[in-house]
Amino acid sequence: MRERLLIWLVPRLIRLIIAFLSLTIRWQRLGGCYDPAAPERHIFAFWHARILMMGVALRGCRGYTLISEHRDGGYIADTLQLQGFRTIRGSSTRGGARALLQMVRTYQKERCDFGITPDGPKGPRERVQLGTIQLAKKTGLPIRPVIWATKRQWRITSSWDHFYIPKPFTAGVIVYGEAVSVAADADDHEALLSVQQAMDATQQAADSFFKQTGSVEQVR
């Protein structure tokens, strides 16, 4: 009974927190803005630590987000669905091959966008894993980094990803990086390097936006 209550309650509490933060943070956007009506489709890549506010960055998206099959992933998946997003369950550590096949088949049917955490679900933190490259190769979709940052935030240093929680009533920025195309016959190592560089550049642009006056409070 307690487990069922948590499964129902936790995603709704997270959704309320996200809604509150979305309303109180003053967002700016760099590098364009996500337009769900645009004909181009992408694999939107964002670090696991910054998944909390991706609903703001990709508002209106009717694509699919890849979420791990772990219990915490279930809370995230349910929260995203409450926000109107669709999910596919799987990761590099559990159900990865099946999830990749499902995403490829889904793209063939729907020609949709995807959201993915290229370092999830267990890291290494902020390092692109091969699954993102494989998805790009099999779908032909370019990988576009999306990273948000805020002027004031908490970082949970006890979590493997140093999970990022923005403080309310602060300023935020969403940076849409340059898309990286990966040919079907591309060398995996070179493709990983290109995507990693794009992710790092986008993160640097986001994190440096408030560097002069930003504040970080670490939570253990």
Coordinates of C-alpha atoms in Angstrom, one line a residue:
M1 CA 0.0 0.0 0.0
R2 CA 2.8 2.4 0.9
E3 CA 4.7 1.6 -2.3
R4 CA 1.5 2.3 -4.4
L5 CA 1.0 5.6 -2.6
L6 CA 4.6 6.7 -3.3
I7 CA 4.3 5.8 -6.9
W8 CA 1.2 8.0 -7.2
L9 CA 2.3 10.8 -4.9
V10 CA 6.0 11.4 -5.8
P11 CA 5.5 12.3 -9.5
R12 CA 2.7 14.7 -8.6
L13 CA 4.8 16.5 -6.0
I14 CA 7.7 16.8 -8.5
R15 CA 5.3 18.2 -11.0
L16 CA 4.1 20.8 -8.6
I17 CA 7.7 21.8 -7.8
I18 CA 8.5 22.1 -11.5
A19 CA 5.4 24.2 -12.1
F20 CA 6.3 26.5 -9.2
L21 CA 9.9 26.9 -10.5
S22 CA 8.7 27.4 -14.0
L23 CA 6.5 30.3 -13.0
T24 CA 9.1 32.0 -10.7
I25 CA 12.2 31.7 -12.8
R26 CA 12.9 34.4 -15.4
W27 CA 14.1 32.4 -18.5
Q28 CA 16.2 33.6 -21.4
R29 CA 16.9 31.5 -24.5
L30 CA 20.1 31.4 -26.5
G31 CA 20.7 29.7 -29.9
G32 CA 17.1 29.7 -30.9
C33 CA 14.0 28.2 -29.3
Y34 CA 12.4 24.8 -29.6
D35 CA 9.4 24.9 -32.0
P36 CA 7.3 21.7 -32.0
A37 CA 5.8 22.8 -35.3
A38 CA 9.1 23.0 -37.1
P39 CA 9.6 20.2 -39.7
E40 CA 13.1 19.3 -38.5
R41 CA 13.5 16.5 -36.0
H42 CA 16.3 16.0 -33.5
I43 CA 17.7 13.9 -30.7
F44 CA 17.8 16.5 -27.9
A45 CA 20.6 15.7 -25.5
F46 CA 20.8 17.0 -22.0
W47 CA 22.8 15.9 -18.9
H48 CA 21.1 13.7 -16.4
A49 CA 21.6 16.3 -13.6
R50 CA 19.6 18.8 -15.5
I51 CA 16.5 16.8 -16.4
L52 CA 14.3 18.6 -13.9
M53 CA 13.5 21.7 -16.0
M54 CA 13.7 20.2 -19.5
G55 CA 9.9 20.6 -19.7
V56 CA 10.5 24.3 -20.0
A57 CA 13.2 23.9 -22.7
L58 CA 11.2 21.5 -24.8
R59 CA 7.6 22.7 -24.1
G60 CA 5.1 21.3 -26.6
C61 CA 7.3 18.4 -27.6
R62 CA 5.3 15.3 -28.6
G63 CA 8.4 13.1 -29.1
Y64 CA 9.7 10.6 -26.7
T65 CA 12.2 10.8 -23.8
L66 CA 14.3 7.8 -22.9
I67 CA 14.1 7.0 -19.2
S68 CA 15.8 4.2 -17.2
E69 CA 13.9 1.2 -15.9
H70 CA 15.1 1.8 -12.4
R71 CA 12.5 2.8 -9.7
D72 CA 13.7 6.4 -9.7
G73 CA 13.3 6.3 -13.5
G74 CA 9.7 5.4 -12.9
Y75 CA 9.1 8.5 -10.9
I76 CA 10.7 10.6 -13.7
A77 CA 8.7 8.9 -16.4
D78 CA 5.4 9.4 -14.6
T79 CA 6.3 13.1 -13.9
L80 CA 7.1 13.6 -17.6
Q81 CA 3.8 12.0 -18.6
L82 CA 1.9 14.3 -16.2
Q83 CA 3.6 17.2 -18.1
G84 CA 2.4 15.8 -21.4
F85 CA 5.6 14.1 -22.6
R86 CA 5.8 10.5 -23.8
T87 CA 8.5 8.1 -22.6
I88 CA 10.3 4.9 -23.6
R89 CA 11.9 2.9 -20.8
G90 CA 15.4 1.5 -21.0
S91 CA 19.1 2.6 -20.6
S92 CA 22.7 1.6 -21.2
T93 CA 22.6 -0.6 -18.1
R94 CA 19.1 -2.2 -18.4
G95 CA 16.9 -2.8 -21.4
G96 CA 19.1 -0.8 -23.7
A97 CA 19.0 -2.9 -26.8
R98 CA 15.3 -3.3 -26.6
A99 CA 14.8 0.5 -26.0
L100 CA 17.0 1.4 -28.9
L101 CA 15.0 -0.9 -31.2
Q102 CA 11.8 0.6 -29.9
M103 CA 13.0 4.1 -30.6
V104 CA 14.1 3.3 -34.1
R105 CA 10.8 1.7 -34.9
T106 CA 8.9 4.6 -33.3
Y107 CA 10.8 7.1 -35.4
Q108 CA 10.1 5.1 -38.6
K109 CA 6.4 5.3 -37.8
E110 CA 6.1 8.8 -36.4
R111 CA 9.1 10.9 -37.5
C112 CA 9.4 12.3 -34.0
D113 CA 11.9 14.0 -31.8
F114 CA 13.7 12.2 -29.0
G115 CA 15.1 13.4 -25.7
I116 CA 18.0 11.6 -24.1
T117 CA 20.4 11.9 -21.3
P118 CA 23.7 10.7 -22.9
D119 CA 25.4 10.2 -19.5
G120 CA 22.5 8.4 -17.8
P121 CA 21.4 6.6 -15.8
K122 CA 24.6 6.0 -13.9
G123 CA 27.3 8.0 -15.6
P124 CA 30.1 8.7 -15.8
R125 CA 28.8 12.2 -15.1
E126 CA 28.6 14.5 -18.2
R127 CA 30.3 11.9 -20.5
V128 CA 28.5 10.9 -23.7
Q129 CA 27.8 7.2 -24.0
L130 CA 27.7 5.1 -27.1
G131 CA 23.9 4.6 -27.1
T132 CA 23.3 8.2 -28.2
I133 CA 25.6 7.7 -31.2
Q134 CA 23.8 4.4 -32.1
L135 CA 20.4 6.1 -32.0
A136 CA 21.7 8.9 -34.3
K137 CA 23.2 6.4 -36.7
K138 CA 20.1 4.2 -37.0
T139 CA 17.6 7.1 -37.3
G140 CA 19.7 9.6 -39.2
L141 CA 18.6 12.3 -36.7
P142 CA 21.1 15.0 -35.7
I143 CA 22.0 15.3 -32.0
R144 CA 21.3 18.8 -30.6
P145 CA 22.5 19.7 -27.1
V146 CA 20.2 21.6 -24.8
I147 CA 21.5 22.8 -21.5
W148 CA 19.9 25.1 -18.9
A149 CA 21.5 26.9 -16.0
T150 CA 20.3 29.4 -13.3
K151 CA 21.9 32.2 -11.4
R152 CA 21.2 30.5 -8.1
Q153 CA 20.8 26.8 -7.5
W154 CA 21.4 23.8 -5.2
R155 CA 23.6 20.9 -6.3
I156 CA 23.1 17.5 -4.6
T157 CA 26.7 16.4 -4.4
S158 CA 25.7 13.0 -2.8
S159 CA 24.1 11.9 -6.0
W160 CA 26.4 10.5 -8.8
D161 CA 25.3 13.3 -11.2
H162 CA 25.4 16.2 -8.8
F163 CA 21.7 16.8 -9.5
Y164 CA 20.8 20.4 -10.3
I165 CA 17.9 22.1 -8.6
P166 CA 17.3 25.8 -9.4
K167 CA 16.3 28.1 -6.7
P168 CA 12.9 29.9 -7.1
F169 CA 12.7 33.6 -8.1
T170 CA 16.1 33.5 -9.8
A171 CA 17.1 34.0 -13.5
G172 CA 17.7 31.2 -15.9
V173 CA 19.0 30.6 -19.3
I174 CA 18.4 27.8 -21.8
V175 CA 21.1 27.3 -24.5
Y176 CA 20.3 25.3 -27.6
G177 CA 23.6 24.2 -29.0
E178 CA 24.7 23.4 -32.6
A179 CA 23.3 20.1 -33.9
V180 CA 25.8 17.3 -34.7
S181 CA 25.0 15.0 -37.6
V182 CA 26.3 11.4 -37.3
A183 CA 26.6 9.4 -40.6
A184 CA 25.6 5.7 -40.5
D185 CA 29.1 4.7 -41.2
A186 CA 30.8 7.2 -38.9
D187 CA 33.6 6.1 -36.6
D188 CA 32.2 5.7 -33.1
H189 CA 35.1 7.2 -31.4
E190 CA 35.1 10.3 -33.6
A191 CA 31.4 10.7 -33.3
L192 CA 31.5 10.4 -29.5
L193 CA 34.2 13.1 -29.5
S194 CA 32.2 15.5 -31.7
V195 CA 29.0 15.1 -29.6
Q196 CA 31.0 15.5 -26.4
Q197 CA 32.6 18.7 -27.6
A198 CA 29.2 20.0 -28.6
M199 CA 27.7 19.1 -25.2
D200 CA 30.7 20.7 -23.4
A201 CA 30.5 23.9 -25.4
T202 CA 26.7 24.2 -24.8
Q203 CA 27.2 23.6 -21.1
Q204 CA 30.0 26.1 -20.9
A205 CA 27.8 28.7 -22.6
A206 CA 25.0 28.1 -20.1
D207 CA 27.1 27.9 -16.9
S208 CA 29.2 31.0 -17.8
F209 CA 26.1 33.1 -18.5
F210 CA 25.7 33.8 -14.7
K211 CA 29.3 33.1 -13.7
Q212 CA 30.1 36.6 -12.5
T213 CA 27.1 36.8 -10.1
G214 CA 25.8 33.3 -9.7
S215 CA 25.8 31.3 -6.5
V216 CA 25.8 27.6 -5.9
E217 CA 24.7 25.9 -2.6
Q218 CA 25.9 22.3 -2.3
V219 CA 23.6 19.8 -0.6
R220 CA 25.1 16.5 0.6

